[in-house]
Coordinates of C-alpha atoms and ligand atoms in Angstrom, one line a residue:
X1 CA -0.1 0.1 0.0
X2 CA 1.5 3.4 -1.0
X3 CA 0.9 5.5 1.9
X4 CA 2.6 8.9 2.1
X5 CA 5.2 9.6 4.8
X6 CA 4.5 13.2 5.8
X7 CA 7.6 13.6 8.1
X8 CA 11.2 12.5 8.1
X9 CA 14.7 13.5 9.3
X10 CA 16.7 15.3 6.6
X11 CA 20.2 14.2 6.0
X12 CA 21.2 17.6 7.3
X13 CA 19.5 17.1 10.6
X14 CA 16.6 19.5 9.8
X15 CA 12.9 18.3 10.1
X16 CA 11.6 17.3 6.8
X17 CA 7.9 17.8 6.1
X18 CA 5.5 17.2 3.2
X19 CA 4.0 20.5 2.8
X20 CA 0.3 19.6 3.1
X21 CA -0.8 23.1 2.0
X22 CA 0.4 22.4 -1.5
X23 CA -1.5 19.0 -1.9
X24 CA -2.9 17.6 -4.1
X25 CA -1.3 19.9 -6.9
X26 CA 2.3 19.4 -5.7
X27 CA 4.1 16.7 -3.5
X28 CA 6.8 18.8 -2.2
X29 CA 8.9 18.3 0.9
X30 CA 10.6 21.2 2.7
X31 CA 13.3 21.2 5.4
X32 CA 12.6 23.0 8.6
X33 CA 16.1 24.0 9.9
X34 CA 14.9 26.1 13.0
X35 CA 12.4 25.8 15.9
X36 CA 10.7 29.0 14.5
X37 CA 10.3 27.3 11.0
X38 CA 8.7 24.2 12.6
X39 CA 6.4 26.5 14.6
X40 CA 5.4 28.4 11.3
X41 CA 4.6 25.1 9.6
X42 CA 2.5 24.0 12.5
X43 CA 0.5 27.3 12.5
X44 CA 0.0 27.3 8.9
X45 CA -1.0 23.6 8.5
X46 CA 1.7 22.6 6.4
X47 CA 2.0 19.9 8.9
X48 CA -1.1 18.9 10.7
X49 CA -3.3 16.3 12.4
X50 CA -3.3 15.9 16.2
X51 CA -0.6 13.1 16.4
X52 CA 1.8 14.4 13.8
X53 CA 2.0 18.0 15.2
X54 CA 3.1 16.4 18.4
X55 CA 5.7 14.5 16.6
X56 CA 6.9 17.4 14.5
X57 CA 7.2 19.6 17.6
X58 CA 9.2 16.9 19.4
X59 CA 11.5 16.6 16.5
X60 CA 11.7 20.4 16.4
X61 CA 12.9 20.4 20.0
X62 CA 15.5 17.8 19.4
X63 CA 16.7 19.5 16.3
X64 CA 16.8 22.8 18.2
X65 CA 18.9 21.2 21.0
X66 CA 21.2 19.6 18.5
X67 CA 21.8 23.0 16.8
X68 CA 22.6 24.9 20.0
X69 CA 26.1 26.0 20.2
X70 CA 28.0 25.7 23.6
X71 CA 27.3 23.1 26.3
X72 CA 23.5 22.4 26.3
X73 CA 24.0 20.0 29.0
X74 CA 24.2 22.9 31.5
X75 CA 21.3 24.6 33.2
X76 CA 21.2 27.2 30.4
X77 CA 20.4 24.3 28.0
X78 CA 17.4 23.4 30.0
X79 CA 16.2 27.0 29.9
X80 CA 16.7 27.1 26.1
X81 CA 14.7 23.8 25.7
X82 CA 11.7 25.4 27.8
X83 CA 11.7 28.2 25.6
X84 CA 11.5 26.1 22.4
X85 CA 8.8 24.1 24.0
X86 CA 6.9 27.3 24.8
X87 CA 7.3 28.6 21.4
X88 CA 6.2 25.3 19.8
X89 CA 3.2 24.9 22.3
X90 CA 1.9 28.4 21.6
X91 CA 1.1 27.3 17.9
X92 CA -2.1 25.5 18.2
X93 CA -4.2 25.0 21.3
X94 CA -6.6 22.2 20.7
X95 CA -4.8 18.9 19.9
X96 CA -3.6 17.6 23.3
X97 CA -0.9 15.6 21.6
X98 CA 1.0 18.7 20.8
X99 CA 1.2 19.6 24.3
X100 CA 1.7 16.4 25.9
X101 CA 4.7 15.6 23.4
X102 CA 6.3 18.8 24.5
X103 CA 5.7 18.2 28.3
X104 CA 7.4 15.0 27.7
X105 CA 10.1 16.4 25.8
X106 CA 10.7 19.0 28.8
X107 CA 10.6 16.4 31.3
X108 CA 13.2 14.2 29.4
X109 CA 15.6 17.3 29.1
X110 CA 15.2 17.7 33.0
X111 CA 16.2 14.0 33.6
X112 CA 19.0 14.2 31.4
X113 CA 20.4 17.3 32.8
X114 CA 19.8 16.0 36.4
X115 CA 21.6 12.8 35.6
X116 CA 24.4 14.4 33.7
X117 CA 23.3 12.8 30.3
X118 CA 24.0 14.0 26.7
X119 CA 21.0 16.2 26.4
X120 CA 21.2 16.1 22.4
X121 CA 21.1 12.3 22.4
X122 CA 18.5 12.1 25.0
X123 CA 16.1 14.5 23.1
X124 CA 16.6 12.8 19.8
X125 CA 15.7 9.5 21.3
X126 CA 12.7 10.7 23.0
X127 CA 11.5 12.4 19.9
X128 CA 11.9 9.2 17.9
X129 CA 10.3 7.3 20.5
X130 CA 7.3 9.5 20.3
X131 CA 7.2 8.8 16.5
X132 CA 7.8 5.1 16.8
X133 CA 5.0 4.7 19.7
X134 CA 2.4 6.8 17.4
X135 CA 3.3 4.4 14.4
X136 CA 2.5 1.4 16.7
X137 CA -0.7 2.9 18.1
X138 CA -2.0 3.6 14.6
X139 CA -1.4 -0.2 13.7
X140 CA -3.3 -1.2 16.8
X141 CA -6.2 1.1 15.9
X142 CA -6.3 -0.5 12.6
X143 CA -6.4 -3.9 14.0
X144 CA -9.0 -3.0 16.5
X145 CA -11.4 -1.0 14.4
X146 CA -11.2 -3.5 11.4
X147 CA -13.1 -5.9 13.6
X148 CA -16.0 -3.5 13.4
X149 CA -16.3 -3.5 9.9
X150 CA -18.3 -6.1 7.9
X151 CA -17.2 -7.0 4.3
X152 CA -18.2 -4.2 1.8
X153 CA -18.6 -1.5 4.5
X154 CA -19.0 2.0 3.5
X155 CA -17.3 4.3 5.9
X156 CA -18.0 8.0 5.9
X157 CA -15.0 10.3 7.2
X158 CA -14.4 13.9 7.9
X159 CA -11.3 15.9 7.7
X160 CA -8.1 13.9 7.4
X161 CA -7.2 11.5 10.2
X162 CA -4.9 9.2 7.8
X163 CA -1.3 8.8 7.2
X164 CA -0.9 12.4 6.6
X165 CA -2.1 13.3 10.1
X166 CA 0.1 10.8 12.0
X167 CA 3.4 8.9 12.2
X168 CA 1.7 5.8 10.8
X169 CA -1.2 4.5 8.9
X170 CA -3.6 7.1 10.5
X171 CA -6.5 6.7 13.1
X172 CA -9.9 7.0 11.4
X173 CA -8.5 5.5 8.3
X174 CA -6.4 2.8 10.0
X175 CA -9.2 0.3 9.9
X176 CA -9.7 1.1 6.3
X177 CA -6.2 0.5 5.4
X178 CA -5.8 -2.7 7.6
X179 CA -8.9 -4.3 5.7
X180 CA -7.8 -2.9 2.3
X181 CA -4.5 -4.5 2.9
X182 CA -6.0 -7.8 3.8
X183 CA -8.0 -7.7 0.4
X184 CA -11.3 -6.9 2.0
X185 CA -13.8 -5.0 -0.1
X186 CA -14.7 -1.6 1.3
X187 CA -15.3 2.0 0.3
X188 CA -15.0 5.5 1.8
X189 CA -17.2 8.6 1.5
X190 CA -15.0 11.5 2.1
X191 CA -16.4 14.9 3.4
X192 CA -14.7 17.8 1.6
X193 CA -14.2 19.6 5.0
X194 CA -14.7 23.4 4.6
X195 CA -12.9 25.6 5.0
X196 CA -9.5 24.2 4.5
X197 CA -10.6 21.1 2.5
X198 CA -8.5 18.4 4.4
X199 CA -11.1 15.9 3.2
X200 CA -10.8 16.6 -0.7
X201 CA -7.2 17.8 -0.7
X202 CA -5.7 15.3 1.6
X203 CA -7.9 12.3 2.5
X204 CA -9.0 11.8 -1.1
X205 CA -5.5 12.2 -2.3
X206 CA -4.1 9.5 0.1
X207 CA -6.9 7.1 -0.3
X208 CA -6.4 7.4 -4.3
X209 CA -2.7 6.6 -3.6
X210 CA -3.4 3.6 -1.5
X211 CA -6.0 2.3 -4.2
X212 CA -8.9 2.5 -1.8
X213 CA -12.4 3.3 -3.6
X214 CA -13.8 6.6 -2.4
X215 CA -16.5 9.3 -3.1
X216 CA -16.1 12.8 -2.5
X217 CA -19.0 14.8 -1.1
X218 CA -19.4 18.4 0.1
X219 CA -20.1 18.6 3.7
X220 CA -23.6 19.7 3.2
X221 CA -24.4 16.4 1.6
X222 CA -23.6 14.2 4.3
X223 CA -26.9 14.0 6.0
X224 CA -28.6 13.2 2.8
X225 CA -26.2 10.4 2.3
X226 CA -26.8 9.1 5.6
X227 CA -30.3 9.1 5.0
X228 CA -30.0 6.9 2.0
X229 CA -29.0 4.0 4.4
X230 CA -26.0 2.7 2.7
X231 CA -23.4 4.0 5.0
X232 CA -22.2 1.3 7.6
X233 CA -20.6 3.9 10.0
X234 CA -19.0 7.2 10.3
X235 CA -15.3 7.0 11.6
X236 CA -13.4 10.4 12.4
X237 CA -10.4 11.2 14.4
X238 CA -9.9 13.5 17.4
X239 CA -7.9 16.2 18.6
X240 CA -8.6 15.9 22.2
X241 CA -10.8 13.7 24.2
X242 CA -12.1 15.0 27.7
X243 CA -12.3 12.7 30.6
X244 CA -16.2 12.6 30.2
X245 CA -15.9 11.1 26.7
X246 CA -16.7 14.6 24.8
X247 CA -14.6 14.8 21.6
X248 CA -13.0 17.6 20.0
X249 CA -12.3 17.2 16.3
X250 CA -12.4 19.2 13.0
X251 CA -15.4 21.5 12.8
X252 CA -18.3 19.9 11.3
X253 CA -17.7 16.7 13.3
X254 CA -20.7 17.5 15.6
X255 CA -23.1 18.1 12.9
X256 CA -22.1 15.0 11.4
X257 CA -22.6 13.1 14.7
X258 CA -26.1 14.5 14.9
X259 CA -27.1 13.5 11.5
X260 CA -25.6 9.9 12.2
X261 CA -27.7 9.7 15.3
X262 CA -30.8 10.9 13.6
X263 CA -30.4 8.0 10.9
X264 CA -29.2 5.4 13.3
X265 CA -25.8 5.1 11.9
X266 CA -22.8 4.2 14.2
X267 CA -20.5 7.0 15.1
X268 CA -17.0 5.9 15.9
X269 CA -14.0 8.2 17.0
X270 CA -10.7 6.6 16.4
X271 CA -7.7 8.0 18.4
X272 CA -4.5 7.0 20.2
X273 CA -4.5 7.0 23.8
X274 CA -2.2 10.2 23.6
X275 CA -5.4 12.1 22.5
X276 CA -7.3 11.4 25.8
X277 CA -6.8 14.2 28.2
X278 CA -7.7 13.2 31.7
X279 CA -6.9 16.6 33.0
X280 CA -9.8 18.3 31.0
X281 CA -13.1 17.2 32.6
X282 CA -15.7 18.0 29.9
X283 CA -15.7 19.1 26.2
X284 CA -16.6 22.7 27.3
X285 CA -13.2 22.9 28.9
X286 CA -11.3 22.2 25.7
X287 CA -9.6 25.1 24.1
X288 CA -10.9 25.7 20.5
X289 CA -8.7 27.3 18.1
X290 CA -10.2 30.2 16.1
X291 CA -8.5 31.0 13.0
X292 CA -8.4 33.9 10.4
X293 CA -11.3 35.3 8.6
X294 CA -9.5 34.8 5.1
X295 CA -9.9 30.9 5.6
X296 CA -13.8 31.4 5.3
X297 CA -14.0 34.3 3.1
X298 CA -11.5 33.2 0.5
X299 CA -9.6 30.5 -1.2
X300 CA -5.9 30.8 -2.3
X301 CA -5.9 34.5 -2.4
X302 CA -9.4 35.1 -4.2
X303 CA -12.2 36.5 -2.4
X304 CA -15.4 34.2 -2.1
X305 CA -17.3 36.8 0.3
X306 CA -17.6 40.7 0.2
X307 CA -14.7 42.5 1.4
X308 CA -14.6 43.1 5.2
X309 CA -17.2 40.6 5.9
X310 CA -17.6 39.4 9.5
X311 CA -16.4 35.6 10.1
X312 CA -16.5 33.2 12.7
X313 CA -14.1 30.5 12.2
X314 CA -13.5 27.9 15.0
X315 CA -11.1 25.2 13.6
X316 CA -12.7 22.6 15.8
X317 CA -16.0 21.7 17.5
X318 CA -17.1 19.4 20.5
X319 CA -19.1 16.3 19.9
X320 CA -20.8 15.2 23.2
X321 CA -20.1 11.8 24.4
X322 CA -23.7 10.7 24.2
X323 CA -23.5 11.0 20.4
X324 CA -20.4 8.8 20.1
X325 CA -21.0 5.2 19.9
X326 CA -17.6 4.1 20.8
X327 CA -14.0 5.2 20.9
X328 CA -11.5 2.9 19.0
X329 CA -8.2 3.1 20.7
X330 CA -4.9 1.3 20.6
X331 CA -6.1 -0.4 23.9
X332 CA -9.3 -1.6 22.4
X333 CA -13.0 -0.2 21.8
X334 CA -14.2 1.9 24.7
X335 CA -17.5 3.5 25.4
X336 CA -17.0 7.1 25.6
X337 CA -17.9 7.5 29.2
X338 CA -15.3 5.0 30.1
X339 CA -12.5 6.5 28.2
X340 CA -10.7 7.9 31.1
X341 CA -10.2 4.3 32.3
X342 CA -8.6 3.3 29.0
X343 CA -5.5 5.3 30.3
X344 CA -5.0 3.0 33.4
Ligands
MRU401 O1 -6.6 21.5 11.4 P1 -6.2 20.0 11.2 O2 -6.1 19.7 9.7 O3 -4.8 19.7 12.0 O4 -7.2 19.1 12.0 C1 -7.1 17.8 12.1 C2 -8.2 16.9 12.5 O5 -9.2 17.5 13.0 C3 -8.0 15.5 12.6 O6 -9.3 14.8 12.5 C4 -7.4 15.2 14.0 O7 -6.2 15.8 14.3 C5 -7.1 13.7 14.1 S1 -5.8 13.2 13.2 C6 -5.4 11.7 13.5

């Protein structure tokens, strides 16, 4: 299966990313040679998806440490690592993976300094471990989720929670790829995902590359399609799952969950345990990123609304736990209300 690799180490030690803002027209890799460039790439969604921005940020910290001049193992080194983590953590608020990966890098730096270890080596190993663990969690989600899908399943998904969003085969798309790889028949309905079109630009692109049959729809068509009765289930990813099972994911997910409930279609959220945030009690406590007006009022520099139009552009929404049939994690299928226990 030809899945894309959205991140790599460049031979120079820079963080190499597939620039997702250019897809599907151009498949261009860019080398990010400073923490500031990694931060810009996360803000601008060149690199995106909850698990992947955690991996990219961790790699950014490891690269930043490696590029520090002087003796990074000293107290000053730790201070610099904390500054890098703060910069990268300020890029996007919603995906908890970003913040937990950075907290993990900071803790590793503290331990390394305390134990007199080589800070650069310790941080490089930690970033690679975060990446490797995500790859393994995606594979587990694929195996766990595949058991939920009958032969010939038709899966509706929103945004991109595939290989482009993770260090492995994705989360929502992991069961699809697992079954496809095993030669089972199945197909996907892809929500276009306004305003930044992660569905049509990214999910459709990676499904086509993998040879998985799919149909693209505009977001406004999802409810009608669910009413038709041929959709087996909805599977989406998540940016943060609160302790009570409420789920933050790409804006539009909540409406899809309501429509799925109205038509009796199972609504699954697929996410690694790193997306569960036991410290956030309820969905209402999840910080929701608001992005610029130009994303809604224009496309690639062209206006699609009158100049100066007032816009509301939350990048994510919260789906209450009661609309979620189950959460598919690397540790099994969990009822949303029991998600905090999946962390034990
Ligand atoms: O703004 P994006 O493109 O980073 O949003 C991505 C999503 O909402 C994904 O569904 C989520 O991060 C899960 S990715 C495995």
